CSV table of C-alpha atoms in Angstrom, one decimal:
chain,number,residue,atom,x,y,z
A,1,UNK,CA,-9.2,-54.1,18.6
A,2,UNK,CA,-9.5,-51.9,21.7
A,3,UNK,CA,-12.8,-50.0,22.3
A,4,UNK,CA,-12.6,-46.2,22.0
A,5,UNK,CA,-11.7,-44.8,25.4
A,6,UNK,CA,-11.1,-48.2,26.9
A,7,UNK,CA,-7.6,-48.8,25.7
A,8,UNK,CA,-6.2,-49.2,29.2
A,9,UNK,CA,-8.4,-52.2,30.0
A,10,UNK,CA,-9.5,-55.5,28.5
A,11,UNK,CA,-12.3,-57.9,29.1
A,12,UNK,CA,-11.5,-61.3,30.6
A,13,UNK,CA,-13.1,-64.2,32.4
A,14,UNK,CA,-12.4,-63.8,36.1
A,15,UNK,CA,-12.2,-67.1,38.0
A,16,UNK,CA,-15.4,-67.6,40.2
A,17,UNK,CA,-16.8,-64.2,39.2
A,18,UNK,CA,-17.6,-64.4,35.5
A,19,UNK,CA,-16.6,-61.5,33.3
A,20,UNK,CA,-14.2,-58.8,34.6
A,21,UNK,CA,-11.9,-56.1,33.5
A,22,UNK,CA,-8.1,-56.0,33.9
A,23,UNK,CA,-5.4,-53.5,33.3
A,24,UNK,CA,-3.3,-53.7,30.2
A,25,UNK,CA,-0.6,-51.4,31.5
A,26,UNK,CA,0.6,-50.2,34.9
A,27,UNK,CA,-1.3,-47.4,36.7
A,28,UNK,CA,-0.4,-45.2,39.6
A,29,UNK,CA,-2.6,-43.8,42.4
A,30,UNK,CA,-5.0,-41.2,41.0
A,31,UNK,CA,-4.8,-42.3,37.3
A,32,UNK,CA,-8.1,-42.3,35.5
A,33,UNK,CA,-8.2,-45.8,34.0
A,34,UNK,CA,-11.4,-45.1,32.0
A,35,UNK,CA,-14.3,-42.7,31.9
A,36,UNK,CA,-17.8,-43.5,30.7
A,37,UNK,CA,-21.0,-41.7,29.9
A,38,UNK,CA,-24.3,-43.3,31.0
A,39,UNK,CA,-26.2,-45.4,28.5
A,40,UNK,CA,-29.2,-43.8,30.2
A,41,UNK,CA,-29.8,-41.9,33.4
A,42,UNK,CA,-32.6,-40.1,35.3
A,43,UNK,CA,-33.0,-37.8,38.3
A,44,UNK,CA,-34.5,-39.3,41.5
A,45,UNK,CA,-38.3,-38.7,41.9
A,46,UNK,CA,-37.8,-36.4,45.0
A,47,UNK,CA,-35.4,-34.1,43.2
A,48,UNK,CA,-36.8,-33.7,39.7
A,49,UNK,CA,-37.5,-30.0,40.2
A,50,UNK,CA,-34.1,-29.3,41.9
A,51,UNK,CA,-31.6,-31.0,39.7
A,52,UNK,CA,-30.9,-30.6,35.9
A,53,UNK,CA,-32.1,-33.6,34.0
A,54,UNK,CA,-29.1,-33.4,31.6
A,55,UNK,CA,-26.0,-32.6,33.7
A,56,UNK,CA,-27.4,-33.6,37.2
A,57,UNK,CA,-26.2,-30.3,38.7
A,58,UNK,CA,-28.3,-28.7,41.5
A,59,UNK,CA,-29.5,-25.1,40.7
A,60,UNK,CA,-31.9,-22.8,42.6
A,61,UNK,CA,-33.6,-21.7,39.3
A,62,UNK,CA,-34.1,-24.3,36.6
A,63,UNK,CA,-35.9,-24.0,33.2
A,64,UNK,CA,-39.0,-26.3,33.0
A,65,UNK,CA,-39.9,-28.2,29.9
A,66,UNK,CA,-42.9,-26.3,28.4
A,67,UNK,CA,-44.6,-29.4,27.1
A,68,UNK,CA,-44.5,-32.0,29.8
A,69,UNK,CA,-43.9,-29.6,32.7
A,70,UNK,CA,-41.8,-32.3,34.4
A,71,UNK,CA,-38.2,-32.1,33.1
A,72,UNK,CA,-36.0,-29.3,34.4
A,73,UNK,CA,-32.7,-27.9,33.0
A,74,UNK,CA,-29.9,-25.5,33.8
A,75,UNK,CA,-30.4,-23.6,30.6
A,76,UNK,CA,-31.4,-23.8,27.0
A,77,UNK,CA,-28.1,-25.6,26.2
A,78,UNK,CA,-28.9,-28.5,28.6
A,79,UNK,CA,-32.5,-28.6,27.4
A,80,UNK,CA,-31.4,-28.8,23.7
A,81,UNK,CA,-28.8,-31.5,24.5
A,82,UNK,CA,-31.4,-33.5,26.3
A,83,UNK,CA,-34.1,-33.5,23.6
A,84,UNK,CA,-32.9,-36.7,21.8
A,85,UNK,CA,-33.4,-38.6,25.1
A,86,UNK,CA,-36.3,-36.6,26.4
A,87,UNK,CA,-38.5,-36.6,23.3
A,88,UNK,CA,-40.2,-39.9,23.9
A,89,UNK,CA,-40.5,-39.3,27.6
A,90,UNK,CA,-42.0,-35.8,27.1
A,91,UNK,CA,-44.7,-37.1,24.9
A,92,UNK,CA,-45.5,-40.1,27.1
A,93,UNK,CA,-45.7,-37.9,30.3
A,94,UNK,CA,-47.9,-35.4,28.5
A,95,UNK,CA,-50.4,-38.1,27.4
A,96,UNK,CA,-50.4,-39.9,30.8
A,97,UNK,CA,-50.7,-36.7,32.8
A,98,UNK,CA,-47.9,-37.6,35.2
A,99,UNK,CA,-44.5,-39.2,35.3
A,100,UNK,CA,-43.9,-42.7,36.6
A,101,UNK,CA,-41.2,-43.6,39.2
A,102,UNK,CA,-37.5,-43.3,38.5
A,103,UNK,CA,-37.1,-47.0,37.7
A,104,UNK,CA,-39.8,-46.9,35.1
A,105,UNK,CA,-38.4,-43.7,33.6
A,106,UNK,CA,-34.9,-45.2,33.4
A,107,UNK,CA,-36.2,-48.4,31.8
A,108,UNK,CA,-38.1,-46.3,29.2
A,109,UNK,CA,-35.1,-44.2,28.5
A,110,UNK,CA,-33.0,-47.4,27.9
A,111,UNK,CA,-35.6,-48.9,25.6
A,112,UNK,CA,-36.1,-45.6,23.6
A,113,UNK,CA,-32.4,-45.6,23.0
A,114,UNK,CA,-32.4,-49.3,21.9
A,115,UNK,CA,-35.3,-48.5,19.6
A,116,UNK,CA,-33.6,-45.4,18.2
A,117,UNK,CA,-30.2,-47.1,17.6
A,118,UNK,CA,-31.4,-50.5,16.6
A,119,UNK,CA,-29.7,-52.3,19.5
A,120,UNK,CA,-28.2,-51.9,23.0
A,121,UNK,CA,-24.5,-51.7,22.2
A,122,UNK,CA,-23.1,-48.2,22.6
A,123,UNK,CA,-19.9,-47.0,21.1
A,124,UNK,CA,-16.9,-47.8,23.3
A,125,UNK,CA,-18.9,-50.5,25.3
A,126,UNK,CA,-17.6,-54.0,25.7
A,127,UNK,CA,-21.1,-55.4,26.2
A,128,UNK,CA,-24.6,-54.4,25.2
A,129,UNK,CA,-27.5,-53.7,27.6
A,130,UNK,CA,-28.9,-57.1,26.5
A,131,UNK,CA,-25.8,-58.9,27.9
A,132,UNK,CA,-25.8,-57.3,31.4
A,133,UNK,CA,-26.7,-59.4,34.4
A,134,UNK,CA,-30.3,-59.0,35.6
A,135,UNK,CA,-30.4,-61.7,38.4
A,136,UNK,CA,-34.2,-62.1,38.0
A,137,UNK,CA,-33.8,-65.8,38.5
A,138,UNK,CA,-32.4,-65.1,42.0
A,139,UNK,CA,-35.4,-62.9,43.1
A,140,UNK,CA,-37.4,-63.9,46.1
A,141,UNK,CA,-41.2,-64.0,46.1
A,142,UNK,CA,-41.5,-60.4,47.3
A,143,UNK,CA,-39.0,-59.1,44.7
A,144,UNK,CA,-40.9,-61.0,42.0
A,145,UNK,CA,-44.1,-59.3,43.0
A,146,UNK,CA,-42.4,-55.9,43.0
A,147,UNK,CA,-41.0,-56.7,39.5
A,148,UNK,CA,-44.4,-57.5,38.1
A,149,UNK,CA,-45.9,-54.3,39.6
A,150,UNK,CA,-43.1,-52.4,37.8
A,151,UNK,CA,-43.7,-54.3,34.5
A,152,UNK,CA,-47.4,-53.3,34.7
A,153,UNK,CA,-46.5,-49.7,35.4
A,154,UNK,CA,-44.1,-49.7,32.5
A,155,UNK,CA,-46.7,-51.1,30.1
A,156,UNK,CA,-49.1,-48.3,31.2
A,157,UNK,CA,-46.5,-45.7,30.5
A,158,UNK,CA,-45.0,-47.1,27.3
A,159,UNK,CA,-46.6,-45.5,24.2
A,160,UNK,CA,-48.5,-47.8,21.8
A,161,UNK,CA,-46.8,-46.2,18.8
A,162,UNK,CA,-43.3,-47.0,20.0
A,163,UNK,CA,-41.6,-50.3,19.4
A,164,UNK,CA,-43.2,-53.0,21.5
A,165,UNK,CA,-40.9,-55.1,23.7
A,166,UNK,CA,-41.8,-58.5,25.2
A,167,UNK,CA,-42.4,-59.0,28.9
A,168,UNK,CA,-39.2,-61.0,29.3
A,169,UNK,CA,-37.1,-58.1,27.8
A,170,UNK,CA,-38.9,-55.5,30.0
A,171,UNK,CA,-38.2,-57.7,33.1
A,172,UNK,CA,-34.6,-58.0,32.0
A,173,UNK,CA,-34.1,-54.2,31.8
A,174,UNK,CA,-35.8,-53.7,35.2
A,175,UNK,CA,-33.6,-56.4,36.7
A,176,UNK,CA,-30.5,-54.7,35.2
A,177,UNK,CA,-31.5,-51.4,36.8
A,178,UNK,CA,-32.2,-53.2,40.1
A,179,UNK,CA,-28.7,-54.5,40.6
A,180,UNK,CA,-26.6,-52.4,38.2
A,181,UNK,CA,-28.0,-48.9,38.5
A,182,UNK,CA,-25.2,-46.6,39.5
A,183,UNK,CA,-25.9,-43.8,41.9
A,184,UNK,CA,-25.2,-40.3,40.5
A,185,UNK,CA,-24.1,-37.4,42.7
A,186,UNK,CA,-24.5,-33.6,42.4
A,187,UNK,CA,-21.7,-31.4,41.1
A,188,UNK,CA,-20.0,-31.3,44.5
A,189,UNK,CA,-20.3,-35.0,45.1
A,190,UNK,CA,-22.2,-34.5,48.4
A,191,UNK,CA,-25.7,-35.7,47.6
A,192,UNK,CA,-27.1,-38.6,45.6
A,193,UNK,CA,-29.4,-37.1,42.9
A,194,UNK,CA,-30.0,-39.8,40.3
A,195,UNK,CA,-29.4,-43.2,38.9
A,196,UNK,CA,-27.9,-44.4,35.6
A,197,UNK,CA,-26.6,-47.5,33.8
A,198,UNK,CA,-23.0,-47.7,32.7
A,199,UNK,CA,-22.3,-50.9,30.8
A,200,UNK,CA,-18.5,-50.9,31.2
A,201,UNK,CA,-18.6,-50.1,34.9
A,202,UNK,CA,-21.0,-53.0,35.4
A,203,UNK,CA,-18.1,-55.3,34.3
A,204,UNK,CA,-15.9,-54.2,37.2
A,205,UNK,CA,-16.1,-56.8,40.0
A,206,UNK,CA,-16.3,-56.2,43.7
A,207,UNK,CA,-13.6,-56.5,46.4
A,208,UNK,CA,-14.0,-55.2,49.9
A,209,UNK,CA,-10.5,-53.8,49.7
A,210,UNK,CA,-10.5,-52.7,46.1
A,211,UNK,CA,-7.7,-51.2,43.9
A,212,UNK,CA,-10.0,-48.6,42.3
A,213,UNK,CA,-12.7,-46.1,43.2
A,214,UNK,CA,-15.4,-44.7,41.0
A,215,UNK,CA,-16.6,-41.1,41.0
A,216,UNK,CA,-19.2,-39.1,39.0
A,217,UNK,CA,-17.5,-36.0,37.5
A,218,UNK,CA,-18.7,-33.6,34.9
A,219,UNK,CA,-21.3,-35.9,33.3
A,220,UNK,CA,-19.1,-39.1,33.3
A,221,UNK,CA,-18.1,-41.8,35.8
A,222,UNK,CA,-14.3,-42.1,36.2
A,223,UNK,CA,-12.6,-45.3,37.4
A,224,UNK,CA,-9.6,-44.1,39.3
A,225,UNK,CA,-6.6,-46.2,40.6
A,226,UNK,CA,-6.2,-46.1,44.4
A,227,UNK,CA,-2.6,-47.2,44.3
A,228,UNK,CA,-0.2,-49.0,42.0
A,229,UNK,CA,-1.9,-51.4,39.6
A,230,UNK,CA,0.2,-53.8,37.6
A,231,UNK,CA,-0.5,-54.8,34.0
A,232,UNK,CA,-2.7,-57.9,33.9
A,233,UNK,CA,-4.2,-57.2,37.4
A,234,UNK,CA,-7.9,-57.3,37.8
A,235,UNK,CA,-9.7,-54.0,38.4
A,236,UNK,CA,-12.0,-54.0,41.4
A,237,UNK,CA,-14.3,-51.5,43.2
A,238,UNK,CA,-16.2,-51.9,46.5
A,239,UNK,CA,-20.0,-52.1,46.0
A,240,UNK,CA,-20.7,-51.3,49.6
A,241,UNK,CA,-19.1,-49.5,52.6
A,242,UNK,CA,-16.2,-51.3,54.2
A,243,UNK,CA,-17.2,-50.4,57.8
A,244,UNK,CA,-19.1,-53.6,58.6
A,245,UNK,CA,-17.6,-56.9,59.9
A,246,UNK,CA,-17.0,-59.4,57.1
A,247,UNK,CA,-20.0,-61.6,57.9
A,248,UNK,CA,-22.4,-58.6,57.6
A,249,UNK,CA,-20.7,-57.4,54.4
A,250,UNK,CA,-21.1,-60.9,52.9
A,251,UNK,CA,-24.8,-60.9,53.9
A,252,UNK,CA,-25.4,-57.5,52.4
A,253,UNK,CA,-23.7,-58.4,49.1
A,254,UNK,CA,-25.7,-61.6,48.9
A,255,UNK,CA,-29.0,-59.8,49.5
A,256,UNK,CA,-28.3,-56.8,47.2
A,257,UNK,CA,-26.1,-58.3,44.5
A,258,UNK,CA,-26.7,-62.1,44.7
A,259,UNK,CA,-23.1,-63.3,45.1
A,260,UNK,CA,-20.9,-64.7,47.8
A,261,UNK,CA,-17.9,-62.5,48.5
A,262,UNK,CA,-14.7,-64.5,48.7
A,263,UNK,CA,-12.2,-61.6,48.8
A,264,UNK,CA,-9.2,-61.8,51.1
A,265,UNK,CA,-10.6,-59.5,53.7
A,266,UNK,CA,-13.8,-61.5,54.0
A,267,UNK,CA,-12.1,-64.9,53.9
A,268,UNK,CA,-9.5,-64.0,56.6
A,269,UNK,CA,-11.9,-61.7,58.6
A,270,UNK,CA,-9.3,-58.9,58.3
A,271,UNK,CA,-10.0,-55.9,60.6
A,272,UNK,CA,-13.0,-57.6,62.2
A,273,UNK,CA,-11.2,-57.6,65.5
A,274,UNK,CA,-10.7,-53.8,65.3
A,275,UNK,CA,-14.3,-53.2,64.2
A,276,UNK,CA,-15.6,-55.1,67.3
A,277,UNK,CA,-12.8,-53.9,69.6
A,278,UNK,CA,-13.5,-53.7,73.4
A,279,UNK,CA,-11.9,-51.4,76.0
A,280,UNK,CA,-8.4,-52.5,76.9
A,281,UNK,CA,-7.4,-52.3,80.6
A,282,UNK,CA,-7.0,-54.3,83.8
A,283,UNK,CA,-10.7,-55.3,83.8
A,284,UNK,CA,-11.7,-56.4,80.4
A,285,UNK,CA,-15.5,-56.3,80.0
A,286,UNK,CA,-17.3,-59.6,79.8
A,287,UNK,CA,-18.7,-61.0,76.6
A,288,UNK,CA,-22.3,-60.6,78.0
A,289,UNK,CA,-21.6,-56.9,78.8
A,290,UNK,CA,-20.2,-56.3,75.3
A,291,UNK,CA,-23.2,-58.1,73.8
A,292,UNK,CA,-25.7,-56.0,75.8
A,293,UNK,CA,-23.9,-52.7,74.8
A,294,UNK,CA,-23.9,-53.6,71.1
A,295,UNK,CA,-27.7,-54.4,71.3
A,296,UNK,CA,-28.3,-51.1,73.1
A,297,UNK,CA,-26.3,-49.3,70.4
A,298,UNK,CA,-28.4,-50.9,67.6
A,299,UNK,CA,-31.7,-50.0,69.4
A,300,UNK,CA,-30.4,-46.4,70.0
A,301,UNK,CA,-29.5,-46.1,66.3
A,302,UNK,CA,-33.1,-46.9,65.3
A,303,UNK,CA,-34.4,-44.2,67.7
A,304,UNK,CA,-31.8,-41.8,66.3
A,305,UNK,CA,-33.0,-42.5,62.7
A,306,UNK,CA,-36.6,-41.7,63.8
A,307,UNK,CA,-35.6,-38.5,65.5
A,308,UNK,CA,-33.5,-37.4,62.5
A,309,UNK,CA,-36.4,-38.1,60.1
A,310,UNK,CA,-38.6,-35.9,62.3
A,311,UNK,CA,-35.9,-33.2,62.5
A,312,UNK,CA,-35.7,-33.3,66.3
A,313,UNK,CA,-32.0,-32.7,66.5
A,314,UNK,CA,-31.7,-32.0,70.2
A,315,UNK,CA,-33.3,-35.4,70.8
A,316,UNK,CA,-30.6,-36.9,68.5
A,317,UNK,CA,-27.9,-35.2,70.6
A,318,UNK,CA,-29.4,-36.5,73.8
A,319,UNK,CA,-29.7,-40.1,72.5
A,320,UNK,CA,-26.1,-40.0,71.2
A,321,UNK,CA,-24.7,-38.7,74.5
A,322,UNK,CA,-26.6,-41.3,76.5
A,323,UNK,CA,-25.4,-44.0,74.2
A,324,UNK,CA,-21.8,-42.8,74.4
A,325,UNK,CA,-21.9,-42.8,78.2
A,326,UNK,CA,-22.7,-46.5,78.1
A,327,UNK,CA,-20.3,-47.4,75.2
A,328,UNK,CA,-17.1,-45.6,76.4
A,329,UNK,CA,-16.4,-47.9,79.4
A,330,UNK,CA,-16.9,-51.0,77.2
A,331,UNK,CA,-16.1,-50.5,73.5
A,332,UNK,CA,-12.7,-49.8,71.9
A,333,UNK,CA,-11.9,-46.7,69.9
A,334,UNK,CA,-12.3,-48.5,66.6
A,335,UNK,CA,-15.6,-50.3,67.4
A,336,UNK,CA,-18.0,-49.5,64.5
A,337,UNK,CA,-20.9,-49.0,66.8
A,338,UNK,CA,-19.0,-46.3,68.8
A,339,UNK,CA,-17.8,-44.7,65.5
A,340,UNK,CA,-21.4,-44.6,64.1
A,341,UNK,CA,-22.6,-42.6,67.2
A,342,UNK,CA,-19.5,-40.3,67.0
A,343,UNK,CA,-20.3,-39.6,63.3
A,344,UNK,CA,-23.9,-38.7,63.9
A,345,UNK,CA,-23.2,-36.7,67.0
A,346,UNK,CA,-20.4,-34.6,65.4
A,347,UNK,CA,-22.6,-34.0,62.3
A,348,UNK,CA,-25.7,-32.9,64.3
A,349,UNK,CA,-23.7,-30.7,66.7
A,350,UNK,CA,-22.1,-28.9,63.7
A,351,UNK,CA,-25.5,-28.3,62.3
A,352,UNK,CA,-26.6,-26.8,65.7
A,353,UNK,CA,-23.4,-24.6,65.6
A,354,UNK,CA,-21.9,-26.3,68.6
A,355,UNK,CA,-18.5,-26.5,66.9
A,356,UNK,CA,-16.2,-26.9,69.9
A,357,UNK,CA,-18.0,-30.0,71.1
A,358,UNK,CA,-18.5,-31.4,67.6
A,359,UNK,CA,-14.7,-31.0,66.9
A,360,UNK,CA,-13.8,-33.4,69.7
A,361,UNK,CA,-16.2,-36.1,68.6
A,362,UNK,CA,-15.3,-35.7,64.9
A,363,UNK,CA,-11.5,-36.1,65.7
A,364,UNK,CA,-12.2,-39.3,67.6
A,365,UNK,CA,-14.2,-40.5,64.7
A,366,UNK,CA,-11.5,-39.9,62.0
A,367,UNK,CA,-8.8,-41.4,64.3
A,368,UNK,CA,-10.9,-44.6,64.3
A,369,UNK,CA,-11.6,-44.4,60.6
A,370,UNK,CA,-7.8,-44.1,59.7
A,371,UNK,CA,-7.2,-47.4,61.4
A,372,UNK,CA,-9.9,-49.2,59.4
A,373,UNK,CA,-10.3,-47.7,56.0
A,374,UNK,CA,-7.9,-47.9,53.0
A,375,UNK,CA,-5.6,-44.9,53.2
A,376,UNK,CA,-7.1,-43.6,49.9
A,377,UNK,CA,-10.7,-44.3,50.7
A,378,UNK,CA,-13.1,-41.6,49.4
A,379,UNK,CA,-15.3,-41.8,52.5
A,380,UNK,CA,-12.3,-41.3,54.7
A,381,UNK,CA,-11.3,-38.3,52.7
A,382,UNK,CA,-14.8,-36.8,53.0
A,383,UNK,CA,-14.8,-37.5,56.8
A,384,UNK,CA,-11.4,-35.8,57.2
A,385,UNK,CA,-12.7,-32.8,55.2
A,386,UNK,CA,-15.8,-32.5,57.5
A,387,UNK,CA,-13.6,-32.8,60.6
A,388,UNK,CA,-11.2,-30.1,59.3
A,389,UNK,CA,-14.1,-27.7,58.6
A,390,UNK,CA,-15.6,-28.4,62.0
A,391,UNK,CA,-12.2,-27.6,63.7
A,392,UNK,CA,-11.9,-24.4,61.6
A,393,UNK,CA,-15.3,-23.2,62.8
A,394,UNK,CA,-14.3,-24.0,66.3
A,395,UNK,CA,-11.2,-21.8,66.0
A,396,UNK,CA,-8.9,-24.9,66.3
A,397,UNK,CA,-6.8,-23.9,63.2
A,398,UNK,CA,-3.8,-26.2,63.8
A,399,UNK,CA,-5.8,-29.4,63.8
A,400,UNK,CA,-8.2,-28.1,61.2
A,401,UNK,CA,-5.5,-27.3,58.7
A,402,UNK,CA,-3.9,-30.7,59.3
A,403,UNK,CA,-7.2,-32.5,58.6
A,404,UNK,CA,-7.9,-30.5,55.5
A,405,UNK,CA,-4.4,-31.3,54.1
A,406,UNK,CA,-5.0,-35.0,54.7
A,407,UNK,CA,-8.4,-34.8,53.1
A,408,UNK,CA,-7.0,-33.0,50.1
A,409,UNK,CA,-4.3,-35.7,49.6
A,410,UNK,CA,-6.9,-38.4,49.5
A,411,UNK,CA,-9.4,-36.6,47.2
A,412,UNK,CA,-6.7,-35.8,44.7
A,413,UNK,CA,-6.5,-39.6,44.2
A,414,UNK,CA,-10.2,-40.5,44.6
A,415,UNK,CA,-11.8,-37.5,42.9
A,416,UNK,CA,-9.0,-35.8,41.0
A,417,UNK,CA,-7.9,-32.2,40.8
A,418,UNK,CA,-10.7,-31.1,38.5
A,419,UNK,CA,-13.6,-32.3,40.6
A,420,UNK,CA,-15.6,-29.4,42.2
A,421,UNK,CA,-15.3,-30.8,45.7
A,422,UNK,CA,-11.5,-31.1,45.3
A,423,UNK,CA,-11.4,-27.5,44.1
A,424,UNK,CA,-13.4,-26.4,47.1
A,425,UNK,CA,-11.2,-28.3,49.4
A,426,UNK,CA,-8.0,-26.7,47.9
A,427,UNK,CA,-9.5,-23.2,48.5
A,428,UNK,CA,-10.2,-24.2,52.1
A,429,UNK,CA,-6.7,-25.6,52.5
A,430,UNK,CA,-5.0,-22.5,51.2
A,431,UNK,CA,-7.2,-20.3,53.4
A,432,UNK,CA,-6.5,-22.4,56.5
A,433,UNK,CA,-2.7,-22.3,55.7
A,434,UNK,CA,-2.8,-18.5,55.6
A,435,UNK,CA,-4.7,-18.4,58.9
A,436,UNK,CA,-2.3,-20.9,60.5
A,437,UNK,CA,0.7,-18.7,59.6
A,438,UNK,CA,-1.1,-15.7,61.2
A,439,UNK,CA,-1.9,-17.8,64.3
A,440,UNK,CA,1.8,-18.9,64.6
A,441,UNK,CA,3.0,-15.3,64.3
A,442,UNK,CA,0.6,-13.8,66.8
A,443,UNK,CA,-2.0,-16.0,68.5
A,444,UNK,CA,-3.8,-13.1,70.3
A,445,UNK,CA,-4.1,-11.0,67.1
A,446,UNK,CA,-5.3,-14.0,65.2
A,447,UNK,CA,-8.3,-14.6,67.5
A,448,UNK,CA,-9.1,-10.9,67.6
A,449,UNK,CA,-9.1,-10.7,63.8
A,450,UNK,CA,-11.1,-13.9,63.5
A,451,UNK,CA,-13.7,-12.6,66.0
A,452,UNK,CA,-14.1,-9.4,64.1
A,453,UNK,CA,-14.4,-11.2,60.8
A,454,UNK,CA,-17.1,-13.6,62.1
A,455,UNK,CA,-19.1,-10.7,63.6
A,456,UNK,CA,-19.3,-9.1,60.2
A,457,UNK,CA,-20.5,-12.3,58.5
A,458,UNK,CA,-23.7,-14.1,58.6
A,459,UNK,CA,-23.4,-17.4,60.5
A,460,UNK,CA,-22.7,-20.2,58.0
A,461,UNK,CA,-25.3,-22.9,58.6
A,462,UNK,CA,-23.9,-26.4,58.1
A,463,UNK,CA,-25.8,-28.7,55.8
A,464,UNK,CA,-28.9,-30.3,57.5
A,465,UNK,CA,-28.1,-33.8,58.6
A,466,UNK,CA,-29.9,-36.5,56.6
A,467,UNK,CA,-30.7,-40.2,57.1
A,468,UNK,CA,-28.9,-41.0,53.8
A,469,UNK,CA,-26.4,-43.8,54.3
A,470,UNK,CA,-23.9,-44.7,51.6
A,471,UNK,CA,-24.7,-48.3,50.9
A,472,UNK,CA,-22.3,-48.5,48.0
A,473,UNK,CA,-21.8,-47.4,44.4
A,474,UNK,CA,-24.8,-49.1,43.0
A,475,UNK,CA,-28.4,-48.0,43.5
A,476,UNK,CA,-30.5,-50.9,44.9
A,477,UNK,CA,-34.2,-50.4,44.8
A,478,UNK,CA,-35.6,-50.7,48.4
């Protein structure tokens, strides 16, 4: 009998992968195959006072729990809805005097629910929390030491009057969180704000070129089709970003998720040549020259990370420009090391309000992305949106509108029409279309009106650049 809300999929044994989910009917691009609420979820330690602990939305003013002084909520409704999950945590934090880290809090939330419901199988789930993979047997020595530190921290936090779980079960739950915790985003999908465990999502296997994407929307994850999916076809998502050569992706997956990727793109090294492309021309650069430039690029990226962490953005710009000057005569337009520098430089220049220069770099970046990413990749859609906004700020309305339209088409598939970021993008697309018509009718008058409008508005500051890199859909403890 189909599980409630999971009628479109079925559990099966996937060759070489273990359990998996497959479609029981045909799906088209943008279809929501299933949606799932978290079994348990918590806000990241650094954002506990900025994000609602129930709906994970960012708010300037949040209501604080009057008992533990730790949990924060949008309003009384969110606070009331959270009480069944927060009750045990509230008491434990009050007694201990402080909250433990996010992994311990999530483990505790899971075990309070197991205690409360008499087991780990939620309504609509194919498997219980007890059946999820923990990969503890694959941990290296350092990971085992970290696990035991977490177990000890959990035992210090866990109340003596609650149900007592064995060390093996606590280790299992912490292992599940380590490799199956899903990263939650804020209401606009722009910042990672928390981590949760979704049992059905954990059954969806990885492919570097997947047929589905997953997005957090209005308190649930949604598994969405990226294109046509036939009945009986396995459903896959990508656990990591595609923009790495196949060998590097395989190493990352082995390290973070403990399996060897044998997908078609890894086996056949598809697009590796584009990702490591060199400059075409009469004098092709030597292998030694290419190797030197790639090493220089890696060294520069480390320096950029340090400068970004310290907030020295003009130093970031200088490092990027110097690196580009060395890369451009040697590396091709789709080389991932060139694209990484272009991405950082365009983002930081936008933040510094240098939009005309940022627009050129961002356009080169998305031109490269479109040759590498799946045409319905969410990160491609977000990059196109950022590029469109940058061109709009620069007064380049024709290219800006084109980019916003392309971004909107992708996000309709990956995020859906009801997601807040898609709604924001639709408003920008409509606005840019109106401005484009005005520009086409009278270019001189358009710029005069634009200049007057901008003089009457406060300068819109672009979001501050961060060092956050999207490693994939699952939160891996560093």
